[in-house]
């Protein structure tokens, strides 16, 4: 059971660092709480839907910004969607970037928008990476026979 | 006739006489005998007429000139006036535009600094960023003030009317200034009378602006002593101020003398009415008349500058801007805002002693039956925490009455019963003889430091008391300076220090930390909520409508956890068809921003549909049995919104919604909303 202990410690350190650095917020903890025996894969399911949905949104965003005449309302709509889904999942930094992005949309500032699109994309891939690592750690713990520690 | 009276002016008339005698020639010489007198009448009359004519001519001429001149001046003035007005309007517009232009990138800068703070930084970097943030925030507030001034001048400033908690606002402002006041060693305190209701309706943002301005000024110009803010009802204030006048000048918060509060509101009309309307009770009307006072022991305002205090852009001396910053608009904006709140503002100031600013404002009683998310959230946090400390007993040791009053107010807000004693000896007495030993003991720093030996004795006494849990000891201090350590070799360590200014959040946090109650308490409350939600929602059929798959999944997960039977829909149209009577749904959570048809539209259509069905059932066109014996269909619909601004309660109510919750779900709020309609609608369904 050494391995389980080690893995658990790794997990706790990692997730705490994610909270500390603002990648995830309390909403992620709420999601973990919603997972139970009747719903054992809840977090993984939500996170996968989030990844899929976000890739699509990012593509839509990129193409709408590259148009000759940019429809800022449409862009704003996509960013609003992204903000909503990232906040439902607890991806705090993505959400914050979306909030700032929306300001530029309101002012129809194309330069700001393209800059922020890149920022949002960056943040998304960062948090995707982190979440994948986190979920992988969880899998490893479960496979080694342990339980995933719950952070408050 | 004939001779003498010689007047030889050469006028002589010679007439030839012919008597008929050829040898004698006769002549008749006629001459004036006397000088002719001056024709005075003619002369006078004519010269008089001449003079009169001249004068009249002069007058006429002058009048014409004058009229011409005045008309010219008038035209010139009109010209200049138009130019001046145009210039003024242009200036305000220019200021507003420029300010907006400056605000946007400024917000960008602040936003970036905020995000920078979240990255990996060392201490120096953090410090630099913090300084930059401070400057940025100062700049933004400056710009906001200038914008406000422009708004006021163009008459576009209006007040909101929302429900808010006055005590929470004061707590916020306290937090703003606590650091500065602790640095300077100035004691900051806030006291709100018990008679002030918990909820008021008015403009909290502007009220906060006035208080922040007055407190900011006080703290800026005070180096020692205190800044004391009090809020009372006008009705009780008069009596209190009379009592104050009786008490000696060192019975203030810090013992230093202050400018007389009564004088600062001397000219207020609100008080002169007192005599005519002794039954001035605000319980009959809905009005709440507040009087707020900010008293400090600072430099005071020099007498010659006192008349200019409320003039915009006026500061006491040219050096003020350099040493303290600010533009001098704050007070004039505050006065305007106070007037908008139907109040009056005044001050009394004695140089080198201090200033006291006082203002009145009129609010109405607040009864929130509609959601006010932010304040409810804070209130609920406070309420759920104050359950922890309710019914606890505390002992406060403080010789100064006013200061003790403030501390008692804050401690009582947590539901703790407080007893006050003036010094440690009486404290001994109290814990010895009382059969109810306090759970917490608060001691003013100056009492502790005064006689460390006595303090050690007291501490030991507490430890030796016969009770399950030793009372926790806290020192109340207004500065960060380190407590004098007891270096005489005794093993007493310094008890925990709570830094003033006291406010609800700080007190609860400190108490929780040292008493270790907090986390457990939160759990207890959290679990309570979950249990209640389970009871409310178990077995209920709920429809969740949201075009975002992630949100749908999370919302469904949360509701399923409470045992609800969840059905998902992605579009408004789907929702309408699913909610066509007869259906088995107990409630619906509807996202607002959706493509094709938004939440408001969908709800409106559902309500229209329901009312048409209800009508037809009532007139018998449709049989009520076919509709599960329900004749009044009204499915509770709650809006789910990420933007509180977006879903104003009026909009929701207008299209027929029953309330709103935020995305993602928050247990407290969810419980509140669901329980509101659960005993009405859900009961209908067998």
CSV table of N, CA and C in Angstrom, one decimal, chain A residues 21 27 31 33-34 36 39 42 45-46 49-50 53 80-85 87-89 93 96-97 102 107 116 119 123 152, chain B residues 104 108 112 114-115 118-120 523 547-551 553-554 556-562 593 595 642-643 646 663-665:
chain,number,residue,atom,x,y,z
A,21,UNK,N,-2.8,28.2,-7.4
A,21,UNK,CA,-2.5,29.0,-8.5
A,21,UNK,C,-3.7,29.5,-9.3
A,27,UNK,N,-15.8,25.5,-7.4
A,27,UNK,CA,-16.8,24.7,-8.1
A,27,UNK,C,-16.3,23.3,-8.4
A,31,UNK,N,-18.2,19.7,-7.8
A,31,UNK,CA,-18.4,18.7,-8.8
A,31,UNK,C,-17.9,17.3,-8.2
A,33,UNK,N,-18.0,16.5,-5.2
A,33,UNK,CA,-19.0,16.1,-4.2
A,33,UNK,C,-20.2,15.5,-4.9
A,34,UNK,N,-20.5,15.9,-6.1
A,34,UNK,CA,-21.7,15.3,-6.8
A,34,UNK,C,-21.4,13.9,-7.2
A,36,UNK,N,-20.9,10.1,-6.8
A,36,UNK,CA,-21.0,9.1,-5.7
A,36,UNK,C,-21.2,7.8,-6.4
A,39,UNK,N,-23.3,7.6,-9.3
A,39,UNK,CA,-22.8,8.4,-10.4
A,39,UNK,C,-21.3,8.4,-10.4
A,42,UNK,N,-18.9,10.8,-12.8
A,42,UNK,CA,-19.5,12.1,-13.0
A,42,UNK,C,-18.5,13.1,-13.5
A,45,UNK,N,-17.0,12.5,-16.9
A,45,UNK,CA,-18.0,12.9,-17.9
A,45,UNK,C,-18.1,14.4,-18.2
A,46,UNK,N,-18.3,15.1,-17.1
A,46,UNK,CA,-18.4,16.5,-17.2
A,46,UNK,C,-17.2,17.1,-17.9
A,49,UNK,N,-17.0,16.4,-21.6
A,49,UNK,CA,-18.0,17.3,-22.4
A,49,UNK,C,-17.4,18.7,-22.5
A,50,UNK,N,-16.8,19.1,-21.4
A,50,UNK,CA,-16.2,20.5,-21.3
A,50,UNK,C,-15.1,20.6,-22.4
A,53,UNK,N,-16.7,20.5,-26.0
A,53,UNK,CA,-17.5,21.7,-26.2
A,53,UNK,C,-16.5,22.9,-26.4
A,80,UNK,N,-19.5,34.2,-24.1
A,80,UNK,CA,-20.4,34.0,-23.0
A,80,UNK,C,-20.6,32.5,-22.7
A,81,UNK,N,-20.8,31.8,-23.8
A,81,UNK,CA,-20.9,30.3,-23.6
A,81,UNK,C,-19.7,29.7,-22.9
A,82,UNK,N,-18.5,30.1,-23.4
A,82,UNK,CA,-17.3,29.6,-22.8
A,82,UNK,C,-17.2,30.0,-21.4
A,83,UNK,N,-17.6,31.2,-21.1
A,83,UNK,CA,-17.5,31.6,-19.7
A,83,UNK,C,-18.4,30.8,-18.8
A,84,UNK,N,-19.6,30.5,-19.4
A,84,UNK,CA,-20.6,29.7,-18.6
A,84,UNK,C,-20.0,28.3,-18.3
A,85,UNK,N,-19.5,27.7,-19.4
A,85,UNK,CA,-19.1,26.3,-19.2
A,85,UNK,C,-17.9,26.2,-18.3
A,87,UNK,N,-17.1,28.2,-16.0
A,87,UNK,CA,-17.4,28.5,-14.5
A,87,UNK,C,-18.1,27.3,-14.0
A,88,UNK,N,-18.9,26.6,-14.8
A,88,UNK,CA,-19.6,25.4,-14.2
A,88,UNK,C,-18.6,24.3,-13.9
A,89,UNK,N,-17.5,24.3,-14.5
A,89,UNK,CA,-16.5,23.2,-14.3
A,89,UNK,C,-15.5,23.7,-13.2
A,93,UNK,N,-9.3,30.4,-14.2
A,93,UNK,CA,-8.5,31.3,-15.0
A,93,UNK,C,-9.1,31.5,-16.4
A,96,UNK,N,-12.0,33.9,-15.9
A,96,UNK,CA,-11.5,35.3,-15.8
A,96,UNK,C,-11.1,35.9,-17.1
A,97,UNK,N,-10.4,35.0,-17.9
A,97,UNK,CA,-9.9,35.5,-19.2
A,97,UNK,C,-11.2,35.8,-20.0
A,102,UNK,N,-14.8,39.7,-22.8
A,102,UNK,CA,-16.1,40.3,-23.2
A,102,UNK,C,-16.0,41.8,-23.2
A,107,UNK,N,-16.5,46.7,-26.6
A,107,UNK,CA,-15.9,47.9,-27.3
A,107,UNK,C,-15.6,47.7,-28.7
A,116,UNK,N,-6.9,38.4,-26.7
A,116,UNK,CA,-7.5,37.6,-25.7
A,116,UNK,C,-8.0,36.2,-26.1
A,119,UNK,N,-5.1,34.3,-25.4
A,119,UNK,CA,-4.9,34.1,-24.0
A,119,UNK,C,-5.9,33.0,-23.5
A,123,UNK,N,-5.0,29.5,-21.8
A,123,UNK,CA,-5.4,29.1,-20.5
A,123,UNK,C,-6.2,27.8,-20.6
A,152,UNK,N,-11.1,19.8,1.0
A,152,UNK,CA,-12.1,20.8,1.4
A,152,UNK,C,-11.7,22.2,1.0
B,104,UNK,N,-11.1,52.7,-19.6
B,104,UNK,CA,-11.0,51.4,-20.3
B,104,UNK,C,-9.6,50.8,-20.2
B,108,UNK,N,-8.0,47.7,-18.0
B,108,UNK,CA,-7.2,46.7,-18.6
B,108,UNK,C,-5.9,46.5,-17.8
B,112,UNK,N,-4.9,43.1,-15.8
B,112,UNK,CA,-3.6,42.4,-16.0
B,112,UNK,C,-2.8,42.3,-14.8
B,114,UNK,N,-3.9,42.2,-11.8
B,114,UNK,CA,-4.6,41.1,-11.0
B,114,UNK,C,-4.2,39.7,-11.5
B,115,UNK,N,-4.2,39.5,-12.8
B,115,UNK,CA,-3.8,38.2,-13.3
B,115,UNK,C,-2.3,38.0,-13.0
B,118,UNK,N,-1.6,36.4,-9.8
B,118,UNK,CA,-1.9,35.0,-9.7
B,118,UNK,C,-0.8,34.1,-10.2
B,119,UNK,N,0.3,34.7,-10.8
B,119,UNK,CA,1.4,33.9,-11.3
B,119,UNK,C,2.4,33.7,-10.2
B,120,UNK,N,3.5,33.0,-10.6
B,120,UNK,CA,4.6,32.8,-9.7
B,120,UNK,C,5.4,34.1,-9.5
B,523,UNK,N,-19.5,22.6,7.9
B,523,UNK,CA,-19.9,21.2,7.5
B,523,UNK,C,-21.3,21.0,8.0
B,547,UNK,N,-28.6,25.7,-23.3
B,547,UNK,CA,-28.0,25.3,-24.6
B,547,UNK,C,-26.6,24.8,-24.4
B,548,UNK,N,-26.0,25.0,-23.3
B,548,UNK,CA,-24.6,24.6,-23.1
B,548,UNK,C,-24.6,23.2,-22.4
B,549,UNK,N,-23.9,22.3,-23.1
B,549,UNK,CA,-23.9,20.9,-22.7
B,549,UNK,C,-23.3,20.8,-21.3
B,550,UNK,N,-22.2,21.5,-21.1
B,550,UNK,CA,-21.5,21.4,-19.8
B,550,UNK,C,-22.4,21.8,-18.7
B,551,UNK,N,-23.0,23.0,-18.8
B,551,UNK,CA,-23.9,23.5,-17.8
B,551,UNK,C,-25.0,22.5,-17.5
B,553,UNK,N,-25.0,19.3,-17.9
B,553,UNK,CA,-24.6,18.1,-17.2
B,553,UNK,C,-24.4,18.4,-15.7
B,554,UNK,N,-23.8,19.6,-15.4
B,554,UNK,CA,-23.5,19.9,-14.0
B,554,UNK,C,-24.8,20.2,-13.3
B,556,UNK,N,-27.7,19.0,-13.9
B,556,UNK,CA,-28.4,17.7,-13.8
B,556,UNK,C,-27.8,16.9,-12.6
B,557,UNK,N,-26.4,16.9,-12.6
B,557,UNK,CA,-25.7,16.2,-11.6
B,557,UNK,C,-26.1,16.7,-10.2
B,558,UNK,N,-26.1,18.0,-10.1
B,558,UNK,CA,-26.4,18.6,-8.8
B,558,UNK,C,-27.9,18.2,-8.3
B,559,UNK,N,-28.8,18.3,-9.3
B,559,UNK,CA,-30.2,18.0,-8.9
B,559,UNK,C,-30.4,16.6,-8.6
B,560,UNK,N,-29.7,15.7,-9.4
B,560,UNK,CA,-29.8,14.3,-9.1
B,560,UNK,C,-29.3,13.9,-7.8
B,561,UNK,N,-28.3,14.7,-7.3
B,561,UNK,CA,-27.7,14.4,-6.0
B,561,UNK,C,-28.8,14.5,-4.9
B,562,UNK,N,-29.7,15.5,-5.1
B,562,UNK,CA,-30.8,15.7,-4.1
B,562,UNK,C,-31.9,14.7,-4.4
B,593,UNK,N,-29.9,33.0,-21.5
B,593,UNK,CA,-29.3,33.3,-22.9
B,593,UNK,C,-29.2,32.1,-23.7
B,595,UNK,N,-29.8,30.6,-27.9
B,595,UNK,CA,-30.1,31.0,-29.3
B,595,UNK,C,-31.5,30.7,-29.7
B,642,UNK,N,-25.8,33.4,-15.2
B,642,UNK,CA,-24.5,33.7,-14.7
B,642,UNK,C,-24.2,35.1,-14.4
B,643,UNK,N,-25.0,36.0,-15.1
B,643,UNK,CA,-24.9,37.4,-14.9
B,643,UNK,C,-26.0,37.9,-14.1
B,646,UNK,N,-27.9,40.7,-15.6
B,646,UNK,CA,-28.8,40.3,-16.7
B,646,UNK,C,-30.2,40.0,-16.3
B,663,UNK,N,-25.8,30.5,-11.8
B,663,UNK,CA,-25.0,29.3,-12.3
B,663,UNK,C,-23.6,29.5,-12.0
B,664,UNK,N,-22.9,28.5,-11.5
B,664,UNK,CA,-23.3,27.2,-11.1
B,664,UNK,C,-24.1,27.3,-9.8
B,665,UNK,N,-24.8,26.2,-9.5
B,665,UNK,CA,-25.8,26.2,-8.3
B,665,UNK,C,-25.0,26.4,-7.0
